[in-house]
Short mmCIF file of C-alpha atoms in Angstrom, two decimals:
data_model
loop_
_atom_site.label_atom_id
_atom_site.label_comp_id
_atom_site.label_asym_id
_atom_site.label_seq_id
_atom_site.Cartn_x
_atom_site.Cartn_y
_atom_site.Cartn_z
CA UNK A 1 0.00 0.00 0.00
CA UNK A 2 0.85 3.43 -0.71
CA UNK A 3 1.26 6.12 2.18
CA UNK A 4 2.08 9.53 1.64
CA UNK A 5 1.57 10.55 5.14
CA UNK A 6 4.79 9.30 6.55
CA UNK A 7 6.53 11.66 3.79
CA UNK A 8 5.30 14.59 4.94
CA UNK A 9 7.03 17.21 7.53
CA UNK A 10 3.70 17.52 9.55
CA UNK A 11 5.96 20.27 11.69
CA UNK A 12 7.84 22.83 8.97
CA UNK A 13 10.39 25.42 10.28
CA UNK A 14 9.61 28.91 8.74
CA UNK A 15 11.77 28.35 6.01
CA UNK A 16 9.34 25.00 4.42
CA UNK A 17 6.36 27.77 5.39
CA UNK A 18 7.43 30.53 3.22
CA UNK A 19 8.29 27.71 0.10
CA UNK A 20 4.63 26.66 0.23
CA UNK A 21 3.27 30.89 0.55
CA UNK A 22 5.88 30.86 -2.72
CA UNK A 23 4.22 27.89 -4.42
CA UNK A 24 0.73 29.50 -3.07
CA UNK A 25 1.89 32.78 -5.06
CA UNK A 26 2.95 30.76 -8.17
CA UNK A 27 0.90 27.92 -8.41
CA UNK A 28 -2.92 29.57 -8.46
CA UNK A 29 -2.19 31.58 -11.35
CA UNK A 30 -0.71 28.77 -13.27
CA UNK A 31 -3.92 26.80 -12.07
CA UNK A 32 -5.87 29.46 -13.21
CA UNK A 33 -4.26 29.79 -16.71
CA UNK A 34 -5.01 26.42 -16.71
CA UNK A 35 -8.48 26.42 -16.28
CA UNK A 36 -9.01 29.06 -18.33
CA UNK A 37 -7.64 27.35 -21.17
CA UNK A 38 -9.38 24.05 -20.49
CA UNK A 39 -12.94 26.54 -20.39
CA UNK A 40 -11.64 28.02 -23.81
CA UNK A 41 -10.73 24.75 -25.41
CA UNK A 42 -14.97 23.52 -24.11
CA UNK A 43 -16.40 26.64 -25.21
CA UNK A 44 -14.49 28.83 -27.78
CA UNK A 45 -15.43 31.85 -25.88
CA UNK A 46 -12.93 33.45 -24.04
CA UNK A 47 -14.45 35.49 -21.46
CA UNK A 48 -16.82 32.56 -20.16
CA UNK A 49 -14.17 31.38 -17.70
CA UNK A 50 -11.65 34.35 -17.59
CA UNK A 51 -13.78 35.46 -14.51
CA UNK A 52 -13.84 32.14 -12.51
CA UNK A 53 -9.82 32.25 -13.46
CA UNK A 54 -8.76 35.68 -12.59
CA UNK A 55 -10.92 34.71 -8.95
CA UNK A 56 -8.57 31.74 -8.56
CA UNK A 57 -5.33 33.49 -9.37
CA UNK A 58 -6.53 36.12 -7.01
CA UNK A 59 -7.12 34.34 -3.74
CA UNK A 60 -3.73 32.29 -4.63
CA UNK A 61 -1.92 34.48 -5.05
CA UNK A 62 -3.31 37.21 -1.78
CA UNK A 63 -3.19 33.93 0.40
CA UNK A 64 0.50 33.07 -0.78
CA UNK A 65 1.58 36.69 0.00
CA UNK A 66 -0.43 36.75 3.44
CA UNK A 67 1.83 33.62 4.10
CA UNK A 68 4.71 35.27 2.96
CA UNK A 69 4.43 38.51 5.22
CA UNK A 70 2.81 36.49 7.87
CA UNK A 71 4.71 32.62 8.12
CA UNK A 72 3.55 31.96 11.95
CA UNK A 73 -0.26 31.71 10.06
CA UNK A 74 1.13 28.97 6.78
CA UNK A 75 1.51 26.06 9.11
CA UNK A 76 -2.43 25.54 9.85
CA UNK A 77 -3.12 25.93 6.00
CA UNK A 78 -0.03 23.74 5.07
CA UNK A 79 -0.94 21.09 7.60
CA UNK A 80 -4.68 21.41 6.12
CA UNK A 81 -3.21 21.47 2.47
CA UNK A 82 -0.99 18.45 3.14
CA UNK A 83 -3.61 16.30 4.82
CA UNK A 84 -6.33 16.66 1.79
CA UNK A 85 -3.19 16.07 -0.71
CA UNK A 86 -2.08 13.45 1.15
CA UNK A 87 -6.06 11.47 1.30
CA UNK A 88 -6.19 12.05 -2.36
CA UNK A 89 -2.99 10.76 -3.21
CA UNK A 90 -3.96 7.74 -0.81
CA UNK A 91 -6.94 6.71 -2.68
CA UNK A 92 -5.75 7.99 -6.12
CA UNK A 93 -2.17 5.84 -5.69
CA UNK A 94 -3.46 2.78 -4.45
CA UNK A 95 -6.15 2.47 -7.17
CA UNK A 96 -3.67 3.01 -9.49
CA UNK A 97 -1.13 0.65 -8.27
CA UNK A 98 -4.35 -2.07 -8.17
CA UNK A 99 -5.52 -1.11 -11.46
CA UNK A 100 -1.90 -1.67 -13.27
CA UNK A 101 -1.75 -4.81 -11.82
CA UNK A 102 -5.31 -6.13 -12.56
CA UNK A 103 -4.97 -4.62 -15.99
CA UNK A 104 -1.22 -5.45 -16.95
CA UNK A 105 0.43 -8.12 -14.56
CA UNK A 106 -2.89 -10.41 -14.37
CA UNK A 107 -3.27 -10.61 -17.96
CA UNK A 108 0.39 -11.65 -18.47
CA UNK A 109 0.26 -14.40 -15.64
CA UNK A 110 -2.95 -15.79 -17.05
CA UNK A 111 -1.16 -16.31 -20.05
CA UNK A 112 1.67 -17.19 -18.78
CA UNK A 113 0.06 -20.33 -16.97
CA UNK A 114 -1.98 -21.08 -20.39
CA UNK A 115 1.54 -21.83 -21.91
CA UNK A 116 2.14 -23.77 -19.14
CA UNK A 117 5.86 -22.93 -18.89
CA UNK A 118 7.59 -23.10 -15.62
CA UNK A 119 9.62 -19.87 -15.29
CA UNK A 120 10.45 -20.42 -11.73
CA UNK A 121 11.92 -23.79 -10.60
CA UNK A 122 10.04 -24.16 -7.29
CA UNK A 123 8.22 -26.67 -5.16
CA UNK A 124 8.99 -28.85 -2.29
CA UNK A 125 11.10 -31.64 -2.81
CA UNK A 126 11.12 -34.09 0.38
CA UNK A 127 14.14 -36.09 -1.15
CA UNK A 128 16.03 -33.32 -2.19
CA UNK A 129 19.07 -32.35 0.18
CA UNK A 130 19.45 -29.12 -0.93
CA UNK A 131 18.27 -26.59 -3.16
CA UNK A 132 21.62 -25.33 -4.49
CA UNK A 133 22.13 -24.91 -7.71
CA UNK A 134 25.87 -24.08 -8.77
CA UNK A 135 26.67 -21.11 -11.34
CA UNK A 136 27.76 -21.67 -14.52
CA UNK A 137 31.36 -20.97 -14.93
CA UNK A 138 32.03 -17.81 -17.01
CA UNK A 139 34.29 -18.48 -20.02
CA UNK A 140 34.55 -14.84 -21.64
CA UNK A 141 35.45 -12.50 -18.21
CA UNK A 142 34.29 -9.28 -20.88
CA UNK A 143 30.98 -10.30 -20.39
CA UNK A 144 31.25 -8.73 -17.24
CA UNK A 145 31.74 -5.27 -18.47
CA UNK A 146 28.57 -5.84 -21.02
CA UNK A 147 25.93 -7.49 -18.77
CA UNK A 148 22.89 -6.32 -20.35
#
């Protein structure tokens, strides 16, 4: 399972504040641009989203430089920014991580035990001593500088 909640610094110095009031200050606008070009692309009219965008950019941009003059008030807002970024990429990661391997790594073992080729050596052996198996010996020792 994924967890990005033991990668977070749930107790930033004032230095970690002020870089997320800077990302605050840079990343609404971009957001913004964002969305205004995704409303664009939908619509073809410009000024249907350039509102809704300029709003965004706005409150980014006076929170980020609230947090900047102000870094004693950034660690409620980056603990509550962290925590909702953190449940999203909980839920978002581990259905990924499940979906890849229902979609890709099932479909190649199914078919992998339709050919019925044993990839693996394994299984128990009750009159086996060991399970060693000895290395073959290298005859070319370049082969070691070109191993893949």
């Amino acid at each position: 399972m994924i967890n990005p909640f033991k990668e977070v610094n749930w107790n930033p110095d004032r230095a970690e504040r002020k870089q997320f009031a800077r990302s605050l200050v840079l990343g609404f606008p971009a957001l913004a641009f964002v969305f205004f070009l995704v409303g664009w692309a939908k619509t073809g009219q410009w000024n249907v989203h350039l509102s809704a965008a300029l709003w965004i950019a706005a409150a980014g941009v006076a929170a980020g430089l609230l947090l900047l003059a102000f870094p004693f008030l950034a660690k409620p807002l980056y603990v509550a920014w962290y925590f909702l970024a953190c449940c999203i990429g909980l839920v978002i990661g581990n259905l990924l991580m499940a979906g890849f391997f229902f979609a890709v790594l099932t479909p190649i073992a199914f078919l992998m035990r339709l050919s019925r080729r044993k990839h693996m050596q394994k299984g128990f052996n009750r009159e086996a001593t060991t399970y060693w198996r000895d290395a073959e010996p290298v005859s070319d020792l370049k082969r070691y500088y070109h191993q893949f």
